PDB file of C-alpha atoms in Angstrom:
ATOM      1  CA  GLN X  29       9.574  -5.072   5.776  1.00 91.00           C
ATOM      2  CA  VAL X  30       8.935  -2.088   3.539  1.00 95.00           C
ATOM      3  CA  HIS X  31       5.352  -0.880   3.496  1.00 96.00           C
ATOM      4  CA  LEU X  32       4.081   1.895   1.217  1.00 97.00           C
ATOM      5  CA  VAL X  33       0.450   3.022   1.290  1.00 97.00           C
ATOM      6  CA  GLU X  34      -0.905   5.419  -1.332  1.00 97.00           C
ATOM      7  CA  SER X  35      -4.012   7.537  -1.031  1.00 97.00           C
ATOM      8  CA  GLY X  36      -5.680  10.446  -2.790  1.00 97.00           C
ATOM      9  CA  GLY X  37      -6.541   8.996  -6.169  1.00 97.00           C
ATOM     10  CA  GLY X  38      -9.898   9.530  -7.773  1.00 98.00           C
ATOM     11  CA  LEU X  39     -11.843  10.901 -10.700  1.00 98.00           C
ATOM     12  CA  VAL X  40     -11.212  14.437 -11.907  1.00 98.00           C
ATOM     13  CA  GLN X  41     -12.005  16.467 -15.005  1.00 98.00           C
ATOM     14  CA  ALA X  42      -9.295  17.570 -17.396  1.00 98.00           C
ATOM     15  CA  GLY X  43      -7.601  20.676 -16.070  1.00 98.00           C
ATOM     16  CA  GLY X  44      -8.267  19.729 -12.478  1.00 98.00           C
ATOM     17  CA  SER X  45      -5.929  18.785  -9.653  1.00 98.00           C
ATOM     18  CA  LEU X  46      -5.302  15.923  -7.257  1.00 98.00           C
ATOM     19  CA  ARG X  47      -2.813  15.381  -4.459  1.00 98.00           C
ATOM     20  CA  LEU X  48      -1.520  11.887  -3.821  1.00 98.00           C
ATOM     21  CA  SER X  49       0.040  10.835  -0.530  1.00 98.00           C
ATOM     22  CA  CYS X  50       2.280   7.898   0.321  1.00 98.00           C
ATOM     23  CA  ALA X  51       2.931   6.838   3.896  1.00 97.00           C
ATOM     24  CA  ALA X  52       6.127   4.813   4.259  1.00 96.00           C
ATOM     25  CA  SER X  53       7.304   2.443   6.962  1.00 95.00           C
ATOM     26  CA  GLY X  54      10.070  -0.117   7.306  1.00 93.00           C
ATOM     27  CA  ILE X  55      12.706   2.228   5.884  1.00 90.00           C
ATOM     28  CA  VAL X  56      14.893   5.034   7.125  1.00 89.00           C
ATOM     29  CA  PHE X  57      12.765   7.522   5.267  1.00 88.00           C
ATOM     30  CA  SER X  58      15.093  10.504   5.490  1.00 89.00           C
ATOM     31  CA  ILE X  59      17.923   8.825   3.543  1.00 90.00           C
ATOM     32  CA  ASN X  60      15.863   7.047   0.897  1.00 94.00           C
ATOM     33  CA  THR X  61      15.003   8.262  -2.558  1.00 97.00           C
ATOM     34  CA  MET X  62      11.233   8.112  -2.981  1.00 97.00           C
ATOM     35  CA  GLY X  63       8.969   8.587  -5.931  1.00 98.00           C
ATOM     36  CA  TRP X  64       6.043   7.678  -8.087  1.00 98.00           C
ATOM     37  CA  TYR X  65       5.643   5.455 -11.126  1.00 98.00           C
ATOM     38  CA  ARG X  66       2.459   5.082 -13.124  1.00 98.00           C
ATOM     39  CA  GLN X  67       1.015   2.554 -15.526  1.00 98.00           C
ATOM     40  CA  ALA X  68      -1.774   3.356 -17.944  1.00 96.00           C
ATOM     41  CA  PRO X  69      -3.760   0.727 -19.870  1.00 90.00           C
ATOM     42  CA  GLY X  70      -1.740  -0.555 -22.798  1.00 92.00           C
ATOM     43  CA  LYS X  71       1.354   1.383 -21.792  1.00 94.00           C
ATOM     44  CA  GLN X  72       4.634   0.647 -20.055  1.00 95.00           C
ATOM     45  CA  ARG X  73       5.256   1.744 -16.507  1.00 96.00           C
ATOM     46  CA  GLU X  74       7.022   5.085 -16.405  1.00 97.00           C
ATOM     47  CA  LEU X  75       8.661   7.289 -13.830  1.00 98.00           C
ATOM     48  CA  VAL X  76       6.465  10.193 -12.830  1.00 98.00           C
ATOM     49  CA  ALA X  77       8.664  11.867 -10.238  1.00 98.00           C
ATOM     50  CA  GLY X  78      11.364  11.149  -7.699  1.00 98.00           C
ATOM     51  CA  ILE X  79      12.903  12.970  -4.768  1.00 98.00           C
ATOM     52  CA  THR X  80      16.096  12.202  -2.862  1.00 96.00           C
ATOM     53  CA  GLY X  81      16.568  12.475   0.864  1.00 94.00           C
ATOM     54  CA  GLY X  82      18.266  15.790   0.215  1.00 94.00           C
ATOM     55  CA  GLY X  83      15.383  17.155  -1.836  1.00 95.00           C
ATOM     56  CA  ILE X  84      16.760  16.697  -5.359  1.00 97.00           C
ATOM     57  CA  THR X  85      13.864  16.033  -7.736  1.00 98.00           C
ATOM     58  CA  ASN X  86      13.451  14.285 -11.064  1.00 98.00           C
ATOM     59  CA  TYR X  87      10.363  14.359 -13.285  1.00 98.00           C
ATOM     60  CA  GLY X  88       9.263  12.415 -16.289  1.00 98.00           C
ATOM     61  CA  ASP X  89       8.902  14.596 -19.372  1.00 98.00           C
ATOM     62  CA  PRO X  90       5.101  14.233 -19.682  1.00 97.00           C
ATOM     63  CA  VAL X  91       4.503  15.775 -16.250  1.00 98.00           C
ATOM     64  CA  LYS X  92       7.178  18.463 -16.072  1.00 98.00           C
ATOM     65  CA  GLY X  93       5.711  21.809 -15.148  1.00 98.00           C
ATOM     66  CA  ARG X  94       2.440  20.254 -13.988  1.00 98.00           C
ATOM     67  CA  PHE X  95       3.322  17.862 -11.147  1.00 98.00           C
ATOM     68  CA  THR X  96       5.309  18.538  -7.989  1.00 98.00           C
ATOM     69  CA  ILE X  97       6.804  15.948  -5.667  1.00 98.00           C
ATOM     70  CA  SER X  98       7.573  16.731  -2.038  1.00 98.00           C
ATOM     71  CA  ARG X  99       8.263  14.919   1.204  1.00 97.00           C
ATOM     72  CA  ASP X 100       7.638  15.395   4.901  1.00 95.00           C
ATOM     73  CA  SER X 101      10.262  13.518   6.890  1.00 92.00           C
ATOM     74  CA  ALA X 102       8.441  14.064  10.179  1.00 93.00           C
ATOM     75  CA  LYS X 103       5.463  12.165   8.772  1.00 95.00           C
ATOM     76  CA  ASN X 104       7.416   9.659   6.645  1.00 95.00           C
ATOM     77  CA  THR X 105       5.209  10.754   3.773  1.00 97.00           C
ATOM     78  CA  VAL X 106       5.833  11.667   0.149  1.00 97.00           C
ATOM     79  CA  TYR X 107       3.338  13.688  -1.873  1.00 98.00           C
ATOM     80  CA  LEU X 108       2.550  14.202  -5.522  1.00 98.00           C
ATOM     81  CA  GLN X 109       0.665  17.382  -6.372  1.00 98.00           C
ATOM     82  CA  MET X 110      -0.878  16.964  -9.817  1.00 98.00           C
ATOM     83  CA  ASN X 111      -2.167  20.067 -11.577  1.00 98.00           C
ATOM     84  CA  SER X 112      -3.541  20.695 -15.063  1.00 98.00           C
ATOM     85  CA  LEU X 113      -4.432  17.043 -15.365  1.00 98.00           C
ATOM     86  CA  LYS X 114      -4.921  15.550 -18.809  1.00 98.00           C
ATOM     87  CA  PRO X 115      -6.790  12.420 -19.895  1.00 97.00           C
ATOM     88  CA  GLU X 116      -3.431  10.848 -20.737  1.00 97.00           C
ATOM     89  CA  ASP X 117      -2.514  11.094 -17.051  1.00 98.00           C
ATOM     90  CA  THR X 118      -5.095   8.393 -16.358  1.00 98.00           C
ATOM     91  CA  ALA X 119      -3.211   5.511 -14.759  1.00 98.00           C
ATOM     92  CA  VAL X 120      -2.575   3.564 -11.611  1.00 98.00           C
ATOM     93  CA  TYR X 121      -0.029   5.535  -9.627  1.00 98.00           C
ATOM     94  CA  TYR X 122       2.444   3.635  -7.465  1.00 98.00           C
ATOM     95  CA  CYS X 123       4.568   4.926  -4.639  1.00 98.00           C
ATOM     96  CA  ASN X 124       8.114   3.574  -4.702  1.00 98.00           C
ATOM     97  CA  VAL X 125      11.378   3.452  -2.900  1.00 97.00           C
ATOM     98  CA  LEU X 126      13.824   4.293  -5.694  1.00 97.00           C
ATOM     99  CA  ALA X 127      17.440   3.362  -6.267  1.00 96.00           C
ATOM    100  CA  ARG X 128      20.000   6.085  -5.803  1.00 92.00           C
ATOM    101  CA  THR X 129      21.265   7.672  -9.040  1.00 89.00           C
ATOM    102  CA  THR X 130      19.155   5.481 -11.353  1.00 96.00           C
ATOM    103  CA  TRP X 131      15.667   6.326 -10.036  1.00 97.00           C
ATOM    104  CA  SER X 132      14.631   2.735 -10.666  1.00 97.00           C
ATOM    105  CA  PRO X 133      11.963   1.191  -8.413  1.00 97.00           C
ATOM    106  CA  LEU X 134      13.032  -1.046  -5.544  1.00 97.00           C
ATOM    107  CA  HIS X 135       9.768  -1.372  -3.617  1.00 97.00           C
ATOM    108  CA  TRP X 136       6.170  -0.810  -4.635  1.00 97.00           C
ATOM    109  CA  GLY X 137       3.006   0.311  -2.959  1.00 97.00           C
ATOM    110  CA  GLN X 138      -0.385  -1.116  -3.850  1.00 97.00           C
ATOM    111  CA  GLY X 139      -1.254   1.700  -6.233  1.00 97.00           C
ATOM    112  CA  THR X 140      -4.038   4.240  -6.433  1.00 97.00           C
ATOM    113  CA  GLN X 141      -6.206   4.883  -9.478  1.00 98.00           C
ATOM    114  CA  VAL X 142      -6.253   8.324 -11.077  1.00 98.00           C
ATOM    115  CA  THR X 143      -8.841   8.867 -13.794  1.00 98.00           C
ATOM    116  CA  VAL X 144      -9.009  12.108 -15.770  1.00 98.00           C
ATOM    117  CA  SER X 145     -12.115  12.633 -17.877  1.00 98.00           C
ATOM    118  CA  SER X 146     -12.208  14.616 -21.115  1.00 93.00           C
TER     119      SER X 146
END
């Protein structure tokens, strides 16, 4: 079975930074597209970032230029570096296995809360 475990969420002031980690198991990590979705209160879930096995990245418009996704195949781990955080980034962030070409979520982690104060 696929197992995705997020960590690194927390409370940060606007303008600050956080780094999320996602440890994956039950998949051939090196050939899977991985990424992050988020869901804020009262809002739809949205793609934050994705990265293919070959390192091609995709970012949602609200986070472009501020967030960076990366992966470490040796550790079966995907990261999300979040800089210049804004209150509107407050959400539960989910690690996902994503579908090739569409970036749609196939598997979900349990989520980690990110709260950005004004």
